[in-house]
Amino acid sequence: MRAFDQRTTGAREADSLRTLSALRERPDATDAFLDTVLDAEVPPFPLKVQLQTYTRCNAACEMCPYPGVTAEPGFVHERMSEAMFDRILGELAGRGVERLSPFLMNEPLLDKRLPDWIARARAALPSTKIGLFSNGAALTPDLARRLADAGLDELCVSVHGFERTTYERVMGGLSFERVLGNLRAVVPAHARGELGRLHLQIVTGDVPEVVATLPHMPSELGPYVLLKGFSNERTVAEVTQGLGSSRHKPRPRRPLCQRPFVKLYVMHDGECVLCNCDWRRRVSLGRIGERTVEQIWQGARYRAVRRAHLRDDFGAGSICAGCDYPWVVDDE
């Protein structure tokens, strides 16, 4: 497993997936047997929850479906309501959720409510790690301090390229100088201890055109940089591919994807989708408000998805059938 994914994988998740991966290899695995395995090994409540508070982003990155999907006729930008956010927090409280990620298919720092909402999440989920991924264009030392004071545990800033030409091509619409300037202000604040317990990480895609720029990386940023794999998310979302996915070794069989077994993905209106590749909401697993998080997680739709993953047998046109994320994550 790649270093970034190892850092975000807890012991319960690792143990569950290890057992599921071994049991799926049994040649006599009937549906009844797989259902027994799912009941025994899948956590009764999601270990990780990722949710979309706002639909906007300020970038048009080459590996992301956002610019293609949001430019299509009929797409309307929306925000999660305060009532929905509070309802979700109420349902997650006391259920052993290990990670909460209040970002999904968006740039989270464009949502001005975020510091307050993170503070509310911290109060409701005192032992849950709360983390964000951001492109850093809106990140200032003051905002970083507000997020840290609110209780944010992890802030990952995506920087895909350490020289202007590559960066501005891969992360379309963003200014390399602006983001670099933001980091040169926030990193020293973090080094001085001004961001408390907040873990700051700079995440860089491990594809050749991005990795080739690492020699240009400012030395003060080096200790914060970690490489992360890219999957073929654009292809899965049926958007013209820009930047290719990370190289990975061929396997005789698809590694087991951890997403449907440990993580819930919630859109701004409470609809739970398959994963962060399901930009077009092709697989709806239920809507919070109509059903509880627990009912959705333990429901028949999720069970069917998990059984398909254990069998590595997906229907024609399935999102999962064309996705290379399990190989990218599982590679070393």
CSV table of C-alpha atoms in Angstrom, one decimal:
chain,number,residue,atom,x,y,z
A,1,MET,CA,0.0,0.0,0.0
A,2,ARG,CA,1.3,3.5,-0.9
A,3,ALA,CA,2.6,5.6,2.0
A,4,PHE,CA,-0.2,8.1,1.9
A,5,ASP,CA,-2.9,5.5,2.2
A,6,GLN,CA,-1.0,3.7,4.9
A,7,ARG,CA,-1.1,6.8,7.0
A,8,THR,CA,-4.9,7.1,6.7
A,9,THR,CA,-5.7,3.4,7.3
A,10,GLY,CA,-6.6,2.4,10.8
A,11,ALA,CA,-6.1,-1.0,12.5
A,12,ARG,CA,-9.9,-1.9,12.3
A,13,GLU,CA,-10.0,-1.1,8.6
A,14,ALA,CA,-6.8,-3.0,7.9
A,15,ASP,CA,-7.9,-6.1,9.8
A,16,SER,CA,-11.3,-6.2,8.2
A,17,LEU,CA,-9.9,-5.8,4.6
A,18,ARG,CA,-7.2,-8.4,5.3
A,19,THR,CA,-9.9,-11.0,6.3
A,20,LEU,CA,-12.3,-10.1,3.5
A,21,SER,CA,-9.5,-10.3,0.9
A,22,ALA,CA,-8.6,-13.8,2.2
A,23,LEU,CA,-12.1,-15.1,2.3
A,24,ARG,CA,-13.0,-13.9,-1.2
A,25,GLU,CA,-10.4,-16.3,-2.6
A,26,ARG,CA,-12.4,-19.4,-1.5
A,27,PRO,CA,-13.7,-21.3,-4.6
A,28,ASP,CA,-16.9,-22.4,-2.7
A,29,ALA,CA,-17.9,-18.8,-1.8
A,30,THR,CA,-21.7,-18.9,-2.3
A,31,ASP,CA,-23.9,-15.8,-1.9
A,32,ALA,CA,-25.0,-17.2,1.5
A,33,PHE,CA,-21.4,-17.6,2.6
A,34,LEU,CA,-20.5,-14.1,1.4
A,35,ASP,CA,-23.4,-12.6,3.3
A,36,THR,CA,-22.2,-14.3,6.4
A,37,VAL,CA,-18.7,-12.9,5.8
A,38,LEU,CA,-20.1,-9.4,5.3
A,39,ASP,CA,-22.1,-9.6,8.5
A,40,ALA,CA,-19.1,-10.7,10.4
A,41,GLU,CA,-16.3,-8.6,8.9
A,42,VAL,CA,-17.9,-5.3,7.7
A,43,PRO,CA,-18.0,-2.7,10.5
A,44,PRO,CA,-21.7,-2.1,11.5
A,45,PHE,CA,-21.2,1.6,11.0
A,46,PRO,CA,-18.9,3.5,8.6
A,47,LEU,CA,-15.4,4.0,10.0
A,48,LYS,CA,-14.9,7.0,7.6
A,49,VAL,CA,-17.3,9.6,6.4
A,50,GLN,CA,-16.7,12.1,3.6
A,51,LEU,CA,-19.2,14.8,3.0
A,52,GLN,CA,-19.8,17.7,0.6
A,53,THR,CA,-20.6,21.0,2.2
A,54,TYR,CA,-20.4,23.0,-1.0
A,55,THR,CA,-20.1,22.0,-4.7
A,56,ARG,CA,-17.8,24.7,-6.0
A,57,CYS,CA,-14.1,24.5,-6.9
A,58,ASN,CA,-11.8,27.3,-8.2
A,59,ALA,CA,-9.6,25.0,-10.3
A,60,ALA,CA,-9.8,22.8,-13.4
A,61,CYS,CA,-7.3,20.1,-12.6
A,62,GLU,CA,-6.3,17.7,-15.4
A,63,MET,CA,-7.0,14.6,-13.3
A,64,CYS,CA,-10.3,15.8,-11.9
A,65,PRO,CA,-13.8,15.4,-13.5
A,66,TYR,CA,-15.0,18.7,-11.9
A,67,PRO,CA,-14.5,21.0,-14.9
A,68,GLY,CA,-16.3,18.6,-17.3
A,69,VAL,CA,-19.2,17.7,-15.0
A,70,THR,CA,-20.0,21.1,-13.7
A,71,ALA,CA,-19.9,22.7,-17.2
A,72,GLU,CA,-22.7,20.5,-18.5
A,73,PRO,CA,-26.2,22.0,-19.0
A,74,GLY,CA,-28.4,21.9,-16.0
A,75,PHE,CA,-25.7,21.7,-13.3
A,76,VAL,CA,-26.4,24.0,-10.4
A,77,HIS,CA,-24.1,24.7,-7.5
A,78,GLU,CA,-25.5,24.0,-4.1
A,79,ARG,CA,-24.6,24.1,-0.4
A,80,MET,CA,-25.3,21.6,2.3
A,81,SER,CA,-27.9,23.1,4.7
A,82,GLU,CA,-27.1,23.7,8.3
A,83,ALA,CA,-29.9,21.3,9.3
A,84,MET,CA,-28.5,18.5,7.2
A,85,PHE,CA,-25.0,19.0,8.6
A,86,ASP,CA,-26.3,18.9,12.2
A,87,ARG,CA,-28.4,15.9,11.5
A,88,ILE,CA,-25.4,14.0,10.1
A,89,LEU,CA,-23.3,15.0,13.1
A,90,GLY,CA,-26.1,13.8,15.4
A,91,GLU,CA,-26.2,10.4,13.7
A,92,LEU,CA,-22.4,10.0,13.7
A,93,ALA,CA,-21.9,10.9,17.4
A,94,GLY,CA,-20.9,8.0,19.6
A,95,ARG,CA,-20.7,5.5,16.8
A,96,GLY,CA,-16.9,5.1,16.6
A,97,VAL,CA,-16.3,7.0,13.3
A,98,GLU,CA,-12.5,7.3,12.9
A,99,ARG,CA,-12.3,9.9,10.2
A,100,LEU,CA,-14.5,12.8,9.1
A,101,SER,CA,-13.6,14.6,5.8
A,102,PRO,CA,-15.8,17.6,5.2
A,103,PHE,CA,-14.9,17.9,1.5
A,104,LEU,CA,-16.1,15.9,-1.6
A,105,MET,CA,-15.8,16.9,-5.3
A,106,ASN,CA,-15.1,20.5,-4.3
A,107,GLU,CA,-12.6,23.0,-2.9
A,108,PRO,CA,-13.6,23.1,0.8
A,109,LEU,CA,-11.9,26.4,1.7
A,110,LEU,CA,-14.4,28.2,-0.6
A,111,ASP,CA,-17.1,27.4,2.0
A,112,LYS,CA,-16.8,30.3,4.5
A,113,ARG,CA,-18.7,28.3,7.1
A,114,LEU,CA,-16.1,25.7,7.4
A,115,PRO,CA,-14.2,26.8,10.5
A,116,ASP,CA,-17.4,27.0,12.4
A,117,TRP,CA,-18.7,23.7,11.1
A,118,ILE,CA,-15.4,22.0,12.0
A,119,ALA,CA,-15.7,23.3,15.5
A,120,ARG,CA,-19.2,21.9,15.7
A,121,ALA,CA,-18.0,18.6,14.3
A,122,ARG,CA,-15.2,18.5,16.9
A,123,ALA,CA,-17.7,19.1,19.7
A,124,ALA,CA,-19.9,16.3,18.4
A,125,LEU,CA,-17.1,13.9,17.6
A,126,PRO,CA,-14.3,14.5,20.1
A,127,SER,CA,-12.2,11.4,19.2
A,128,THR,CA,-12.7,11.5,15.4
A,129,LYS,CA,-9.9,12.7,13.2
A,130,ILE,CA,-11.1,15.6,11.0
A,131,GLY,CA,-9.2,16.2,7.8
A,132,LEU,CA,-9.3,18.4,4.7
A,133,PHE,CA,-7.8,18.3,1.2
A,134,SER,CA,-7.4,21.8,-0.3
A,135,ASN,CA,-5.6,23.2,-3.4
A,136,GLY,CA,-4.3,26.0,-1.0
A,137,ALA,CA,-5.3,28.9,-3.2
A,138,ALA,CA,-7.5,30.3,-0.4
A,139,LEU,CA,-5.2,29.3,2.4
A,140,THR,CA,-3.7,32.0,4.6
A,141,PRO,CA,-2.0,31.8,8.0
A,142,ASP,CA,-5.0,33.4,9.6
A,143,LEU,CA,-7.4,30.8,8.0
A,144,ALA,CA,-5.0,28.0,9.0
A,145,ARG,CA,-5.0,29.2,12.6
A,146,ARG,CA,-8.8,29.4,12.6
A,147,LEU,CA,-9.1,25.8,11.2
A,148,ALA,CA,-6.6,24.6,13.8
A,149,ASP,CA,-8.3,26.4,16.6
A,150,ALA,CA,-11.6,24.8,15.5
A,151,GLY,CA,-10.2,21.4,15.9
A,152,LEU,CA,-9.0,20.4,12.5
A,153,ASP,CA,-6.5,17.5,12.8
A,154,GLU,CA,-5.1,17.3,9.2
A,155,LEU,CA,-4.8,19.7,6.4
A,156,CYS,CA,-3.4,18.3,3.1
A,157,VAL,CA,-2.6,20.8,0.4
A,158,SER,CA,-2.4,19.5,-3.2
A,159,VAL,CA,0.5,20.8,-5.1
A,160,HIS,CA,0.9,19.0,-8.4
A,161,GLY,CA,4.1,20.5,-9.8
A,162,PHE,CA,6.9,22.6,-8.3
A,163,GLU,CA,7.6,24.8,-11.3
A,164,ARG,CA,5.0,27.2,-12.8
A,165,THR,CA,4.4,25.7,-16.3
A,166,THR,CA,3.7,22.2,-15.1
A,167,TYR,CA,1.7,23.3,-12.0
A,168,GLU,CA,-0.5,25.7,-13.9
A,169,ARG,CA,-1.2,23.2,-16.7
A,170,VAL,CA,-2.0,20.4,-14.3
A,171,MET,CA,-4.0,22.6,-11.8
A,172,GLY,CA,-5.7,24.8,-14.3
A,173,GLY,CA,-7.0,28.1,-13.2
A,174,LEU,CA,-4.7,28.4,-10.2
A,175,SER,CA,-1.6,30.6,-9.8
A,176,PHE,CA,1.6,28.9,-8.9
A,177,GLU,CA,3.1,32.0,-7.3
A,178,ARG,CA,0.0,32.5,-5.1
A,179,VAL,CA,-0.1,29.0,-3.8
A,180,LEU,CA,3.6,28.9,-3.2
A,181,GLY,CA,3.4,32.2,-1.4
A,182,ASN,CA,0.6,30.9,0.8
A,183,LEU,CA,2.6,27.8,1.7
A,184,ARG,CA,5.7,29.9,2.4
A,185,ALA,CA,3.6,31.8,5.0
A,186,VAL,CA,1.7,28.8,6.5
A,187,VAL,CA,4.6,26.3,6.7
A,188,PRO,CA,6.7,28.6,9.0
A,189,ALA,CA,3.7,29.2,11.2
A,190,HIS,CA,3.2,25.5,11.5
A,191,ALA,CA,7.0,25.0,12.2
A,192,ARG,CA,6.7,27.6,15.0
A,193,GLY,CA,3.9,25.6,16.6
A,194,GLU,CA,1.3,28.3,15.9
A,195,LEU,CA,-1.1,25.7,14.4
A,196,GLY,CA,-1.3,23.5,17.5
A,197,ARG,CA,-1.7,19.8,16.9
A,198,LEU,CA,-2.7,20.3,13.2
A,199,HIS,CA,-0.9,17.9,10.9
A,200,LEU,CA,0.1,19.8,7.7
A,201,GLN,CA,0.9,17.8,4.6
A,202,ILE,CA,1.8,18.8,1.0
A,203,VAL,CA,0.5,16.1,-1.3
A,204,THR,CA,2.0,15.7,-4.8
A,205,GLY,CA,0.8,13.3,-7.5
A,206,ASP,CA,3.3,10.5,-8.3
A,207,VAL,CA,3.0,10.7,-12.1
A,208,PRO,CA,6.1,11.3,-14.2
A,209,GLU,CA,5.4,14.9,-15.3
A,210,VAL,CA,4.7,16.0,-11.7
A,211,VAL,CA,7.6,14.0,-10.1
A,212,ALA,CA,10.0,15.5,-12.6
A,213,THR,CA,9.5,18.9,-11.0
A,214,LEU,CA,10.5,17.8,-7.5
A,215,PRO,CA,14.1,19.1,-7.9
A,216,HIS,CA,12.5,22.6,-8.1
A,217,MET,CA,10.7,22.2,-4.8
A,218,PRO,CA,11.7,24.9,-2.2
A,219,SER,CA,13.8,23.2,0.5
A,220,GLU,CA,11.6,24.5,3.4
A,221,LEU,CA,8.6,22.5,1.9
A,222,GLY,CA,10.5,19.2,1.5
A,223,PRO,CA,9.7,17.8,5.0
A,224,TYR,CA,6.0,18.3,4.3
A,225,VAL,CA,5.8,16.6,0.9
A,226,LEU,CA,4.3,13.2,0.4
A,227,LEU,CA,3.6,11.5,-2.9
A,228,LYS,CA,0.0,10.2,-3.7
A,229,GLY,CA,-1.3,8.1,-6.5
A,230,PHE,CA,-3.8,9.3,-9.1
A,231,SER,CA,-6.5,6.9,-10.4
A,232,ASN,CA,-8.4,7.2,-13.6
A,233,GLU,CA,-11.3,9.2,-12.1
A,234,ARG,CA,-12.0,11.2,-15.2
A,235,THR,CA,-12.4,8.1,-17.3
A,236,VAL,CA,-14.8,6.6,-14.7
A,237,ALA,CA,-16.8,9.8,-14.7
A,238,GLU,CA,-16.9,9.8,-18.5
A,239,VAL,CA,-15.0,13.0,-18.8
A,240,THR,CA,-12.1,13.3,-21.4
A,241,GLN,CA,-8.9,12.1,-19.7
A,242,GLY,CA,-6.3,14.8,-19.1
A,243,LEU,CA,-3.5,13.5,-16.8
A,244,GLY,CA,-3.0,9.8,-16.7
A,245,SER,CA,-3.2,7.7,-13.6
A,246,SER,CA,-0.2,6.5,-11.6
A,247,ARG,CA,1.8,3.6,-12.7
A,248,HIS,CA,1.0,0.3,-11.0
A,249,LYS,CA,2.0,-3.3,-11.3
A,250,PRO,CA,-0.4,-5.7,-13.1
A,251,ARG,CA,-2.1,-8.2,-10.9
A,252,PRO,CA,-4.0,-11.4,-11.9
A,253,ARG,CA,-7.0,-10.2,-9.9
A,254,ARG,CA,-8.3,-6.8,-8.8
A,255,PRO,CA,-7.2,-5.9,-5.2
A,256,LEU,CA,-10.2,-5.5,-2.9
A,257,CYS,CA,-11.3,-1.8,-2.9
A,258,GLN,CA,-11.7,-0.6,0.7
A,259,ARG,CA,-14.2,2.1,-0.1
A,260,PRO,CA,-17.6,0.3,0.1
A,261,PHE,CA,-16.5,-1.6,3.2
A,262,VAL,CA,-15.4,1.3,5.5
A,263,LYS,CA,-16.4,4.6,4.0
A,264,LEU,CA,-19.6,6.6,3.5
A,265,TYR,CA,-19.8,9.4,0.9
A,266,VAL,CA,-22.5,12.1,1.4
A,267,MET,CA,-23.5,14.7,-1.1
A,268,HIS,CA,-24.7,18.2,-0.1
A,269,ASP,CA,-28.3,17.1,-0.1
A,270,GLY,CA,-27.8,14.0,2.0
A,271,GLU,CA,-27.6,11.5,-0.9
A,272,CYS,CA,-25.1,8.8,-0.3
A,273,VAL,CA,-23.2,7.8,-3.4
A,274,LEU,CA,-20.8,4.9,-4.3
A,275,CYS,CA,-17.6,6.9,-3.8
A,276,ASN,CA,-15.8,10.1,-4.9
A,277,CYS,CA,-15.6,8.7,-8.4
A,278,ASP,CA,-19.4,8.7,-8.7
A,279,TRP,CA,-19.7,12.3,-9.9
A,280,ARG,CA,-22.9,11.6,-11.8
A,281,ARG,CA,-24.6,9.8,-8.9
A,282,ARG,CA,-25.0,6.6,-10.8
A,283,VAL,CA,-25.2,4.5,-7.7
A,284,SER,CA,-27.4,6.0,-5.0
A,285,LEU,CA,-27.2,4.1,-1.8
A,286,GLY,CA,-29.9,6.1,0.1
A,287,ARG,CA,-30.6,9.6,1.3
A,288,ILE,CA,-30.0,10.8,4.9
A,289,GLY,CA,-33.3,12.2,6.1
A,290,GLU,CA,-35.3,9.5,4.3
A,291,ARG,CA,-33.2,6.8,6.1
A,292,THR,CA,-30.6,6.9,8.8
A,293,VAL,CA,-26.9,6.5,8.2
A,294,GLU,CA,-27.1,3.1,9.9
A,295,GLN,CA,-30.0,2.0,7.7
A,296,ILE,CA,-28.2,3.1,4.6
A,297,TRP,CA,-24.9,1.5,5.6
A,298,GLN,CA,-26.5,-1.8,6.4
A,299,GLY,CA,-29.0,-1.7,3.6
A,300,ALA,CA,-29.5,-4.0,0.6
A,301,ARG,CA,-27.9,-1.6,-1.9
A,302,TYR,CA,-24.7,-1.5,0.0
A,303,ARG,CA,-24.7,-5.3,0.5
A,304,ALA,CA,-25.1,-5.8,-3.3
A,305,VAL,CA,-22.1,-3.5,-4.0
A,306,ARG,CA,-20.0,-5.3,-1.4
A,307,ARG,CA,-20.9,-8.7,-2.7
A,308,ALA,CA,-19.9,-7.6,-6.2
A,309,HIS,CA,-16.5,-6.5,-4.9
A,310,LEU,CA,-15.9,-9.7,-3.1
A,311,ARG,CA,-16.7,-11.6,-6.3
A,312,ASP,CA,-14.9,-9.1,-8.5
A,313,ASP,CA,-18.0,-9.4,-10.8
A,314,PHE,CA,-19.6,-6.1,-11.9
A,315,GLY,CA,-22.3,-5.5,-14.4
A,316,ALA,CA,-21.8,-3.9,-17.8
A,317,GLY,CA,-21.1,-0.2,-17.5
A,318,SER,CA,-20.3,-0.4,-13.8
A,319,ILE,CA,-18.2,2.4,-12.3
A,320,CYS,CA,-16.2,-0.1,-10.4
A,321,ALA,CA,-15.4,-2.3,-13.5
A,322,GLY,CA,-13.5,0.5,-15.2
A,323,CYS,CA,-11.8,2.0,-12.1
A,324,ASP,CA,-8.1,1.4,-11.4
A,325,TYR,CA,-8.1,2.9,-7.9
A,326,PRO,CA,-7.7,-0.5,-6.1
A,327,TRP,CA,-4.5,-1.2,-8.1
A,328,VAL,CA,-3.1,2.3,-7.6
A,329,VAL,CA,-3.7,2.2,-3.8
A,330,ASP,CA,-2.5,-1.3,-3.4
A,331,ASP,CA,0.7,-0.8,-5.3
A,332,GLU,CA,4.0,-0.3,-3.4
